[in-house]
Short mmCIF file of N, CA, C and O in Angstrom, two decimals:
data_model
loop_
_atom_site.label_atom_id
_atom_site.label_comp_id
_atom_site.label_asym_id
_atom_site.label_seq_id
_atom_site.Cartn_x
_atom_site.Cartn_y
_atom_site.Cartn_z
N MET A 968 4.18 -6.46 26.41
CA MET A 968 5.27 -6.40 25.73
C MET A 968 5.31 -6.63 24.53
O MET A 968 5.99 -5.76 24.50
N SER A 969 4.22 -7.44 23.63
CA SER A 969 4.71 -7.46 22.85
C SER A 969 3.78 -6.03 22.00
O SER A 969 4.63 -5.79 20.61
N GLU A 970 2.94 -5.34 22.69
CA GLU A 970 2.67 -3.91 21.88
C GLU A 970 4.41 -3.14 21.91
O GLU A 970 3.88 -2.13 21.19
N GLU A 971 4.42 -2.76 22.82
CA GLU A 971 5.74 -1.97 23.39
C GLU A 971 6.75 -2.31 21.71
O GLU A 971 7.44 -1.56 21.57
N LEU A 972 6.82 -3.82 21.45
CA LEU A 972 7.96 -3.94 20.90
C LEU A 972 6.90 -3.81 19.40
O LEU A 972 8.41 -3.12 18.19
N VAL A 973 6.19 -4.16 19.22
CA VAL A 973 5.58 -3.44 17.26
C VAL A 973 5.49 -2.24 17.13
O VAL A 973 6.12 -1.58 16.26
N SER A 974 5.35 -0.77 18.58
CA SER A 974 5.29 -0.13 18.34
C SER A 974 6.27 0.80 17.59
O SER A 974 7.01 1.68 17.68
N ARG A 975 7.85 -0.30 18.42
CA ARG A 975 9.73 0.08 17.86
C ARG A 975 9.42 -0.48 16.78
O ARG A 975 10.48 -0.80 16.18
N GLY A 976 8.91 -1.17 15.67
CA GLY A 976 8.72 -1.59 14.49
C GLY A 976 9.16 -2.77 14.11
O GLY A 976 9.74 -3.60 13.15
N VAL A 977 9.71 -3.71 15.65
CA VAL A 977 9.50 -5.17 15.71
C VAL A 977 8.11 -5.82 14.78
O VAL A 977 7.59 -5.79 16.11
N ALA A 978 8.73 -6.86 14.54
CA ALA A 978 7.20 -8.30 13.88
C ALA A 978 7.42 -9.15 15.04
O ALA A 978 8.27 -9.95 15.08
N VAL A 979 6.14 -8.76 15.96
CA VAL A 979 6.70 -10.10 17.12
C VAL A 979 5.60 -11.02 16.17
O VAL A 979 4.03 -11.29 15.08
N GLU A 980 7.05 -12.41 16.06
CA GLU A 980 5.38 -13.29 15.48
C GLU A 980 4.33 -14.72 16.21
O GLU A 980 3.81 -15.17 16.13
N ALA A 981 5.18 -14.46 17.27
CA ALA A 981 4.37 -14.99 19.27
C ALA A 981 3.82 -15.44 20.11
O ALA A 981 5.48 -13.77 20.49
N VAL A 982 3.30 -15.32 20.32
CA VAL A 982 3.26 -14.89 22.15
C VAL A 982 2.90 -15.79 23.03
O VAL A 982 1.21 -16.81 22.72
N ARG A 983 3.50 -16.61 23.47
CA ARG A 983 3.02 -17.69 24.44
C ARG A 983 3.34 -17.79 25.84
O ARG A 983 3.86 -17.09 26.55
N SER A 984 2.41 -18.11 27.00
CA SER A 984 2.63 -18.25 28.36
C SER A 984 2.11 -19.40 28.89
O SER A 984 1.12 -20.35 28.19
N CYS A 985 2.60 -19.84 30.50
CA CYS A 985 2.59 -20.72 30.89
C CYS A 985 2.10 -20.75 31.70
O CYS A 985 2.78 -19.93 32.43
N GLY A 986 1.66 -21.26 32.61
CA GLY A 986 1.52 -21.81 34.28
C GLY A 986 1.39 -23.40 34.76
O GLY A 986 2.65 -24.19 33.92
N ARG A 987 1.60 -23.14 35.96
CA ARG A 987 1.48 -24.29 36.77
C ARG A 987 1.19 -25.70 35.92
O ARG A 987 -0.12 -25.13 35.58
N TYR A 988 1.77 -26.35 35.44
CA TYR A 988 1.23 -27.57 35.34
C TYR A 988 2.19 -28.86 35.48
O TYR A 988 3.01 -29.08 36.08
N GLU A 989 0.84 -30.43 35.43
CA GLU A 989 2.11 -31.48 36.13
C GLU A 989 1.94 -32.57 34.38
O GLU A 989 0.13 -32.36 34.98
N ARG A 990 2.37 -33.50 34.31
CA ARG A 990 2.13 -34.12 33.55
C ARG A 990 3.06 -35.43 33.78
O ARG A 990 4.12 -35.08 34.60
N GLU A 991 2.37 -36.20 33.48
CA GLU A 991 4.03 -37.87 33.28
C GLU A 991 5.21 -37.64 33.77
O GLU A 991 5.43 -38.24 34.25
N GLU A 992 4.61 -37.27 32.32
CA GLU A 992 6.38 -36.73 32.34
C GLU A 992 7.25 -35.95 32.53
O GLU A 992 8.61 -35.52 32.55
N HIS A 993 6.56 -34.79 33.57
CA HIS A 993 6.84 -33.57 33.34
C HIS A 993 6.39 -32.35 34.04
O HIS A 993 4.49 -32.84 33.76
N SER A 994 6.00 -31.40 35.03
CA SER A 994 6.17 -31.39 35.63
C SER A 994 6.97 -29.41 36.27
O SER A 994 7.19 -29.05 35.36
N PHE A 995 5.68 -28.32 35.58
CA PHE A 995 6.26 -26.71 35.72
C PHE A 995 5.15 -26.06 37.42
O PHE A 995 3.88 -26.35 37.13
N ASP A 996 5.66 -25.86 38.44
CA ASP A 996 5.68 -24.94 39.48
C ASP A 996 5.40 -23.60 39.58
O ASP A 996 5.41 -23.05 40.29
N ASP A 997 5.46 -23.09 38.07
CA ASP A 997 5.34 -21.48 38.08
C ASP A 997 4.38 -21.05 36.92
O ASP A 997 3.63 -21.87 36.20
N VAL A 998 5.04 -19.53 36.38
CA VAL A 998 4.98 -18.53 36.36
C VAL A 998 6.07 -18.16 34.55
O VAL A 998 7.02 -18.63 35.15
N GLU A 999 5.40 -18.23 33.48
CA GLU A 999 6.94 -18.13 32.65
C GLU A 999 5.86 -17.65 30.94
O GLU A 999 4.33 -18.22 31.27
N GLY A 1000 6.60 -16.64 30.39
CA GLY A 1000 6.24 -15.86 28.66
C GLY A 1000 7.10 -15.65 28.62
O GLY A 1000 7.91 -16.15 28.85
N GLU A 1001 6.46 -16.06 26.69
CA GLU A 1001 7.56 -15.63 25.38
C GLU A 1001 7.05 -15.14 24.57
O GLU A 1001 5.79 -15.08 24.13
N VAL A 1002 8.12 -13.92 24.19
CA VAL A 1002 7.72 -13.36 23.17
C VAL A 1002 8.62 -13.33 21.73
O VAL A 1002 10.18 -12.83 21.45
N SER A 1003 8.16 -14.01 20.59
CA SER A 1003 9.02 -14.09 19.13
C SER A 1003 8.96 -13.57 18.36
O SER A 1003 7.60 -12.89 17.63
N ALA A 1004 10.31 -12.72 18.22
CA ALA A 1004 9.95 -11.39 17.58
C ALA A 1004 11.59 -11.48 16.71
O ALA A 1004 12.18 -11.89 16.55
N ALA A 1005 11.32 -10.11 15.57
CA ALA A 1005 11.99 -9.76 15.39
C ALA A 1005 12.17 -8.59 15.19
O ALA A 1005 11.57 -8.01 15.46
N ALA A 1006 13.77 -7.95 14.82
CA ALA A 1006 13.99 -6.51 14.91
C ALA A 1006 14.46 -6.06 13.72
O ALA A 1006 14.58 -6.43 12.36
N ASP A 1007 13.93 -4.95 13.52
CA ASP A 1007 14.20 -3.57 12.27
C ASP A 1007 13.23 -4.94 11.32
O ASP A 1007 13.52 -4.56 10.17
N GLY A 1008 12.32 -5.25 11.39
CA GLY A 1008 11.45 -6.48 10.56
C GLY A 1008 11.63 -7.26 9.59
O GLY A 1008 11.21 -7.74 8.99
N VAL A 1009 13.52 -7.65 10.50
CA VAL A 1009 13.98 -8.93 9.62
C VAL A 1009 13.41 -10.32 10.92
O VAL A 1009 13.46 -10.10 11.85
N SER A 1010 12.98 -10.65 9.40
CA SER A 1010 12.41 -11.65 10.29
C SER A 1010 13.80 -13.37 11.08
O SER A 1010 14.55 -13.04 9.85
N ARG A 1011 13.61 -12.98 11.96
CA ARG A 1011 14.85 -14.21 12.77
C ARG A 1011 14.79 -15.36 13.74
O ARG A 1011 14.66 -14.86 15.15
N PRO A 1012 14.36 -15.99 13.42
CA PRO A 1012 13.27 -17.35 13.60
C PRO A 1012 14.24 -18.11 14.93
O PRO A 1012 15.29 -17.96 14.24
N GLY A 1013 13.61 -18.10 15.62
CA GLY A 1013 14.40 -18.57 16.34
C GLY A 1013 14.76 -17.43 17.97
O GLY A 1013 15.47 -18.01 18.69
N TYR A 1014 14.75 -16.27 17.89
CA TYR A 1014 15.32 -15.48 18.64
C TYR A 1014 14.09 -15.92 19.68
O TYR A 1014 12.92 -15.48 18.91
N VAL A 1015 14.00 -15.47 20.98
CA VAL A 1015 12.80 -15.34 21.23
C VAL A 1015 13.42 -14.80 23.16
O VAL A 1015 14.51 -15.23 23.73
N LEU A 1016 12.16 -13.78 23.06
CA LEU A 1016 12.15 -13.50 24.61
C LEU A 1016 11.91 -13.86 25.54
O LEU A 1016 10.24 -14.00 25.35
N HIS A 1017 11.65 -14.45 26.56
CA HIS A 1017 11.40 -15.50 27.78
C HIS A 1017 11.17 -14.16 28.73
O HIS A 1017 12.10 -14.04 29.18
N TRP A 1018 10.15 -14.09 29.74
CA TRP A 1018 9.88 -14.13 30.92
C TRP A 1018 9.64 -15.12 31.98
O TRP A 1018 8.95 -16.41 31.43
N SER A 1019 10.79 -15.34 33.16
CA SER A 1019 10.45 -15.92 34.35
C SER A 1019 9.95 -15.61 35.36
O SER A 1019 10.01 -14.69 35.05
N GLY A 1020 9.28 -15.65 35.81
CA GLY A 1020 8.77 -15.74 37.68
C GLY A 1020 9.60 -15.64 38.19
O GLY A 1020 9.38 -15.33 39.34
N VAL A 1021 10.41 -16.43 37.78
CA VAL A 1021 11.56 -16.23 39.01
C VAL A 1021 12.53 -15.29 38.38
O VAL A 1021 13.71 -15.26 39.60
N SER A 1022 13.58 -15.38 37.31
CA SER A 1022 14.10 -14.85 37.33
C SER A 1022 14.03 -12.87 35.74
O SER A 1022 14.88 -12.20 35.51
N GLY A 1023 12.96 -12.70 35.91
CA GLY A 1023 12.76 -12.07 34.53
C GLY A 1023 13.22 -12.45 32.87
O GLY A 1023 12.93 -13.09 32.89
N TRP A 1024 13.85 -11.18 32.75
CA TRP A 1024 13.47 -11.09 31.07
C TRP A 1024 14.97 -11.35 30.81
O TRP A 1024 15.91 -10.69 31.22
N GLY A 1025 14.96 -12.55 29.96
CA GLY A 1025 16.19 -12.70 29.40
C GLY A 1025 15.90 -13.18 27.81
O GLY A 1025 14.20 -12.87 27.37
N VAL A 1026 16.93 -12.96 26.75
CA VAL A 1026 16.92 -13.47 25.73
C VAL A 1026 17.91 -14.19 24.38
O VAL A 1026 19.08 -14.35 25.63
N GLY A 1027 17.34 -15.37 24.23
CA GLY A 1027 18.16 -16.17 23.48
C GLY A 1027 17.38 -16.94 22.10
O GLY A 1027 16.67 -16.61 21.63
N LEU A 1028 18.23 -17.38 22.04
CA LEU A 1028 17.63 -18.55 20.33
C LEU A 1028 17.48 -19.99 20.55
O LEU A 1028 17.78 -20.09 21.79
N ASP A 1029 15.72 -19.67 20.47
CA ASP A 1029 14.67 -21.03 20.56
C ASP A 1029 15.16 -22.33 20.45
O ASP A 1029 14.95 -23.36 21.01
N ASP A 1030 16.66 -22.59 19.14
CA ASP A 1030 16.86 -23.50 19.44
C ASP A 1030 17.58 -24.55 19.96
O ASP A 1030 18.50 -25.60 20.15
N LYS A 1031 17.99 -23.56 21.21
CA LYS A 1031 19.50 -23.68 21.96
C LYS A 1031 18.41 -23.73 23.23
O LYS A 1031 17.63 -22.91 24.10
N MET A 1032 19.09 -25.49 23.72
CA MET A 1032 18.21 -26.84 25.03
C MET A 1032 18.75 -26.48 25.78
O MET A 1032 19.36 -27.57 25.53
N PRO A 1033 18.29 -26.10 27.00
CA PRO A 1033 17.40 -25.51 27.97
C PRO A 1033 17.68 -24.01 27.72
O PRO A 1033 19.07 -24.02 27.33
N PHE A 1034 16.20 -22.99 27.43
CA PHE A 1034 16.64 -21.97 27.29
C PHE A 1034 17.11 -21.92 27.93
O PHE A 1034 18.15 -19.91 28.19
N ILE A 1035 17.31 -21.95 29.24
CA ILE A 1035 17.78 -21.04 30.53
C ILE A 1035 19.29 -20.45 30.41
O ILE A 1035 20.41 -20.37 30.80
N ARG A 1036 20.02 -21.85 29.73
CA ARG A 1036 21.25 -22.58 30.07
C ARG A 1036 22.06 -21.89 28.44
O ARG A 1036 22.91 -21.33 28.94
N TYR A 1037 21.21 -21.43 27.64
CA TYR A 1037 21.79 -20.72 26.44
C TYR A 1037 20.89 -19.29 27.00
O TYR A 1037 21.91 -17.85 25.72
N ALA A 1038 20.78 -18.61 27.41
CA ALA A 1038 19.53 -17.39 27.83
C ALA A 1038 20.88 -16.36 28.19
O ALA A 1038 21.86 -16.21 28.92
N ARG A 1039 20.61 -15.28 27.28
CA ARG A 1039 20.99 -13.70 27.93
C ARG A 1039 20.38 -13.19 28.90
O ARG A 1039 19.38 -12.96 28.23
N TRP A 1040 20.84 -12.67 30.11
CA TRP A 1040 19.88 -12.31 31.40
C TRP A 1040 19.48 -10.70 31.09
O TRP A 1040 21.03 -10.40 31.08
N MET A 1041 18.56 -9.92 31.89
CA MET A 1041 18.44 -8.43 31.32
C MET A 1041 18.82 -7.69 32.41
O MET A 1041 19.86 -7.30 33.01
N HIS A 1042 19.03 -8.43 34.13
CA HIS A 1042 19.23 -8.56 35.28
C HIS A 1042 18.38 -7.02 35.44
O HIS A 1042 18.90 -5.76 36.31
N ALA A 1043 17.07 -6.63 35.40
CA ALA A 1043 17.06 -5.21 35.51
C ALA A 1043 16.15 -5.64 36.73
O ALA A 1043 14.46 -4.76 36.59
N GLY A 1044 15.43 -7.30 37.74
CA GLY A 1044 14.48 -7.65 38.48
C GLY A 1044 13.25 -8.50 37.49
O GLY A 1044 13.40 -8.40 37.04
N LEU A 1045 12.00 -8.79 38.30
CA LEU A 1045 11.63 -9.36 38.43
C LEU A 1045 10.65 -8.70 36.62
O LEU A 1045 10.04 -9.09 36.34
N LEU A 1046 10.39 -7.55 37.14
CA LEU A 1046 9.10 -6.61 36.57
C LEU A 1046 9.99 -5.43 35.83
O LEU A 1046 9.10 -4.02 36.08
N PRO A 1047 10.28 -5.09 35.08
CA PRO A 1047 11.05 -4.16 34.39
C PRO A 1047 10.25 -3.47 33.36
O PRO A 1047 9.33 -4.00 32.98
N HIS A 1048 10.32 -1.61 33.10
CA HIS A 1048 9.05 -1.24 32.50
C HIS A 1048 9.18 -1.84 30.63
O HIS A 1048 10.40 -2.31 30.38
N PRO A 1049 8.23 -2.00 30.36
CA PRO A 1049 8.38 -2.59 28.75
C PRO A 1049 9.38 -2.39 28.76
O PRO A 1049 10.17 -2.31 27.17
N ALA A 1050 9.03 -0.84 28.58
CA ALA A 1050 10.65 0.11 27.36
C ALA A 1050 11.73 -0.57 27.86
O ALA A 1050 12.70 -0.25 26.46
N GLU A 1051 12.35 -1.15 28.52
CA GLU A 1051 13.46 -1.55 29.12
C GLU A 1051 14.01 -2.66 28.49
O GLU A 1051 14.38 -3.02 27.80
N VAL A 1052 12.66 -3.38 28.23
CA VAL A 1052 12.70 -4.39 27.60
C VAL A 1052 12.89 -4.63 26.38
O VAL A 1052 13.64 -5.04 25.76
N ALA A 1053 11.83 -4.56 26.06
CA ALA A 1053 12.40 -3.54 24.19
C ALA A 1053 13.65 -2.84 24.41
O ALA A 1053 14.29 -3.86 22.42
N SER A 1054 13.77 -2.39 24.77
CA SER A 1054 15.18 -2.02 24.55
C SER A 1054 16.76 -3.43 24.22
O SER A 1054 17.34 -3.28 23.45
N PHE A 1055 16.16 -3.25 25.43
CA PHE A 1055 17.28 -5.05 26.08
C PHE A 1055 17.25 -6.35 24.72
O PHE A 1055 18.11 -5.90 23.95
N TYR A 1056 16.38 -5.58 24.01
CA TYR A 1056 15.46 -7.10 22.81
C TYR A 1056 16.39 -7.09 21.89
O TYR A 1056 17.00 -7.38 21.58
N ILE A 1057 15.97 -5.71 21.45
CA ILE A 1057 16.66 -4.74 20.06
C ILE A 1057 17.88 -4.77 20.36
O ILE A 1057 18.65 -4.91 19.39
N ALA A 1058 18.41 -4.61 21.21
CA ALA A 1058 20.00 -4.89 21.31
C ALA A 1058 20.53 -6.01 21.32
O ALA A 1058 21.50 -6.13 20.73
N PHE A 1059 19.90 -6.59 21.82
CA PHE A 1059 20.35 -8.60 21.78
C PHE A 1059 20.88 -8.88 20.27
O PHE A 1059 21.48 -9.40 19.96
N VAL A 1060 19.72 -9.22 20.00
CA VAL A 1060 19.32 -8.77 18.17
C VAL A 1060 20.45 -8.29 18.06
O VAL A 1060 21.11 -8.65 16.97
N GLN A 1061 20.87 -7.14 17.86
CA GLN A 1061 22.33 -6.33 17.13
C GLN A 1061 24.04 -6.73 17.55
O GLN A 1061 23.78 -6.79 16.35
N ALA A 1062 23.33 -7.24 18.39
CA ALA A 1062 24.95 -7.45 19.25
C ALA A 1062 25.32 -8.78 20.21
O ALA A 1062 25.22 -8.41 21.71
N PRO A 1063 24.19 -10.10 20.31
CA PRO A 1063 24.12 -10.97 21.37
C PRO A 1063 24.93 -11.46 22.00
O PRO A 1063 24.53 -11.80 23.04
N SER A 1064 26.06 -11.24 21.40
CA SER A 1064 27.39 -12.21 22.43
C SER A 1064 27.85 -10.62 23.66
O SER A 1064 28.06 -11.24 24.61
N GLU A 1065 27.15 -9.21 23.67
CA GLU A 1065 27.79 -7.95 23.97
C GLU A 1065 26.98 -7.57 24.88
O GLU A 1065 26.86 -7.07 25.79
N ILE A 1066 25.40 -8.59 25.37
CA ILE A 1066 24.09 -7.85 25.79
C ILE A 1066 24.07 -9.09 27.08
O ILE A 1066 24.00 -10.50 26.82
N GLY A 1067 23.73 -7.98 28.26
CA GLY A 1067 23.27 -9.05 28.93
C GLY A 1067 23.62 -9.79 29.94
O GLY A 1067 25.67 -9.77 29.72
N HIS A 1068 23.86 -11.64 30.59
CA HIS A 1068 24.57 -11.33 31.63
C HIS A 1068 24.33 -13.13 31.24
O HIS A 1068 22.64 -13.44 30.69
N LYS A 1069 25.37 -13.76 31.68
CA LYS A 1069 24.74 -15.44 31.77
C LYS A 1069 23.90 -16.16 32.26
O LYS A 1069 23.58 -17.86 32.11
N GLU A 1070 24.82 -16.10 33.61
CA GLU A 1070 23.59 -16.15 34.53
C GLU A 1070 22.52 -15.63 34.70
O GLU A 1070 21.99 -14.33 34.35
N ALA A 1071 21.05 -16.69 35.18
CA ALA A 1071 19.89 -16.44 35.50
C ALA A 1071 20.45 -15.53 37.32
O ALA A 1071 20.71 -16.41 38.02
N PRO A 1072 18.79 -14.24 37.08
CA PRO A 1072 18.81 -14.25 38.14
C PRO A 1072 17.50 -14.45 39.27
O PRO A 1072 16.73 -15.27 38.66
N THR A 1073 17.90 -14.50 40.55
CA THR A 1073 16.68 -15.02 41.28
C THR A 1073 16.14 -13.97 41.54
O THR A 1073 16.29 -13.25 42.79
N TYR A 1074 14.79 -13.67 41.27
CA TYR A 1074 13.99 -13.03 42.00
C TYR A 1074 12.82 -13.04 43.19
O TYR A 1074 12.73 -12.58 44.02
N ARG A 1075 12.94 -14.56 43.26
CA ARG A 1075 11.92 -14.85 44.22
C ARG A 1075 11.97 -16.54 44.33
O ARG A 1075 12.64 -17.07 43.20
N ARG A 1076 11.18 -17.06 44.68
CA ARG A 1076 11.79 -18.72 44.50
C ARG A 1076 9.88 -19.23 43.59
O ARG A 1076 9.06 -19.31 43.70
N ALA A 1077 10.29 -20.74 42.40
CA ALA A 1077 9.30 -21.36 41.52
C ALA A 1077 8.49 -21.57 43.30
O ALA A 1077 8.17 -21.97 43.92
N GLY A 1078 7.32 -21.43 42.78
CA GLY A 1078 5.82 -21.61 43.00
C GLY A 1078 4.99 -20.97 44.28
O GLY A 1078 4.57 -21.37 44.93
N GLU A 1079 5.58 -19.97 44.43
CA GLU A 1079 5.13 -19.27 46.17
C GLU A 1079 5.60 -17.72 45.77
O GLU A 1079 5.58 -17.51 44.13
N GLY A 1080 4.09 -17.54 46.32
CA GLY A 1080 4.11 -15.83 46.27
C GLY A 1080 3.49 -15.53 45.05
O GLY A 1080 3.58 -14.73 44.69
N PHE A 1081 2.62 -16.72 44.50
CA PHE A 1081 2.13 -16.35 44.01
C PHE A 1081 0.73 -14.70 43.24
O PHE A 1081 0.38 -14.01 42.48
N SER A 1082 0.40 -14.62 44.61
CA SER A 1082 -1.15 -13.34 44.93
C SER A 1082 -0.12 -11.92 44.87
O SER A 1082 -0.51 -11.51 44.43
N ASP A 1083 0.68 -12.52 45.67
CA ASP A 1083 1.78 -10.77 45.57
C ASP A 1083 2.09 -10.90 44.03
O ASP A 1083 2.07 -10.00 43.41
N LEU A 1084 3.26 -11.50 43.55
CA LEU A 1084 3.31 -12.34 41.41
C LEU A 1084 1.49 -11.43 41.64
O LEU A 1084 2.46 -10.18 39.49
N ALA A 1085 0.50 -11.44 41.13
CA ALA A 1085 -0.31 -10.85 40.04
C ALA A 1085 -0.98 -9.35 40.57
O ALA A 1085 -1.19 -9.53 39.65
N ARG A 1086 -0.52 -9.57 42.12
CA ARG A 1086 -1.14 -7.99 41.94
C ARG A 1086 0.47 -7.14 41.27
O ARG A 1086 -0.09 -6.20 40.64
N ARG A 1087 1.59 -7.45 41.14
CA ARG A 1087 2.92 -6.81 40.32
C ARG A 1087 2.68 -6.62 38.67
O ARG A 1087 2.43 -6.04 38.08
N LEU A 1088 2.30 -7.93 38.56
CA LEU A 1088 0.99 -7.48 37.17
C LEU A 1088 0.33 -7.56 36.52
O LEU A 1088 -0.20 -6.33 36.21
N ALA A 1089 -0.95 -7.26 37.55
CA ALA A 1089 -1.96 -6.26 37.12
C ALA A 1089 -1.45 -4.96 37.06
O ALA A 1089 -1.80 -3.93 36.40
N HIS A 1090 -0.74 -4.37 38.62
CA HIS A 1090 0.15 -3.26 37.71
C HIS A 1090 1.05 -2.70 37.13
O HIS A 1090 1.06 -1.13 36.66
N LEU A 1091 1.38 -3.65 36.07
CA LEU A 1091 1.45 -3.20 34.93
C LEU A 1091 1.18 -2.95 33.51
O LEU A 1091 0.97 -2.49 32.85
N GLU A 1092 -0.47 -3.83 33.63
CA GLU A 1092 -1.18 -3.34 32.60
C GLU A 1092 -1.21 -1.64 32.31
O GLU A 1092 -2.08 -1.02 33.52
N GLY A 1093 -1.81 -1.76 31.38
CA GLY A 1093 -1.81 -0.50 30.87
C GLY A 1093 -0.23 0.88 31.34
O GLY A 1093 -0.56 1.53 30.51
N ILE A 1094 0.34 0.03 31.00
CA ILE A 1094 1.49 0.85 31.02
C ILE A 1094 1.87 0.97 30.32
O ILE A 1094 2.12 -0.01 29.31
#
């Protein structure tokens, strides 16, 4: 995803991912990732493009927590083509209140179907 954003002139600042973990104060039973980026080469700290293994792609302000409550969701399936996601991000940066949906979609249950999800993600490699 970051390569697609960079190819469109977007300055990618960070890429993060997370899998299952369990800590004393918190646990997480799925996978997710995010890209902090800016559009048109302008630094916009706090904007984050987030991928949820349950809801697909969303974009929002990093300082609004919980993220899911304040995000705008793409509603294009769990793994849309990276070009579609990049277009969604760029459109959001230009008009945040007009792009996407407030409600997060549900495409799969958290913590289930990891082998199927891994196959689908592997298929995207090289796109």
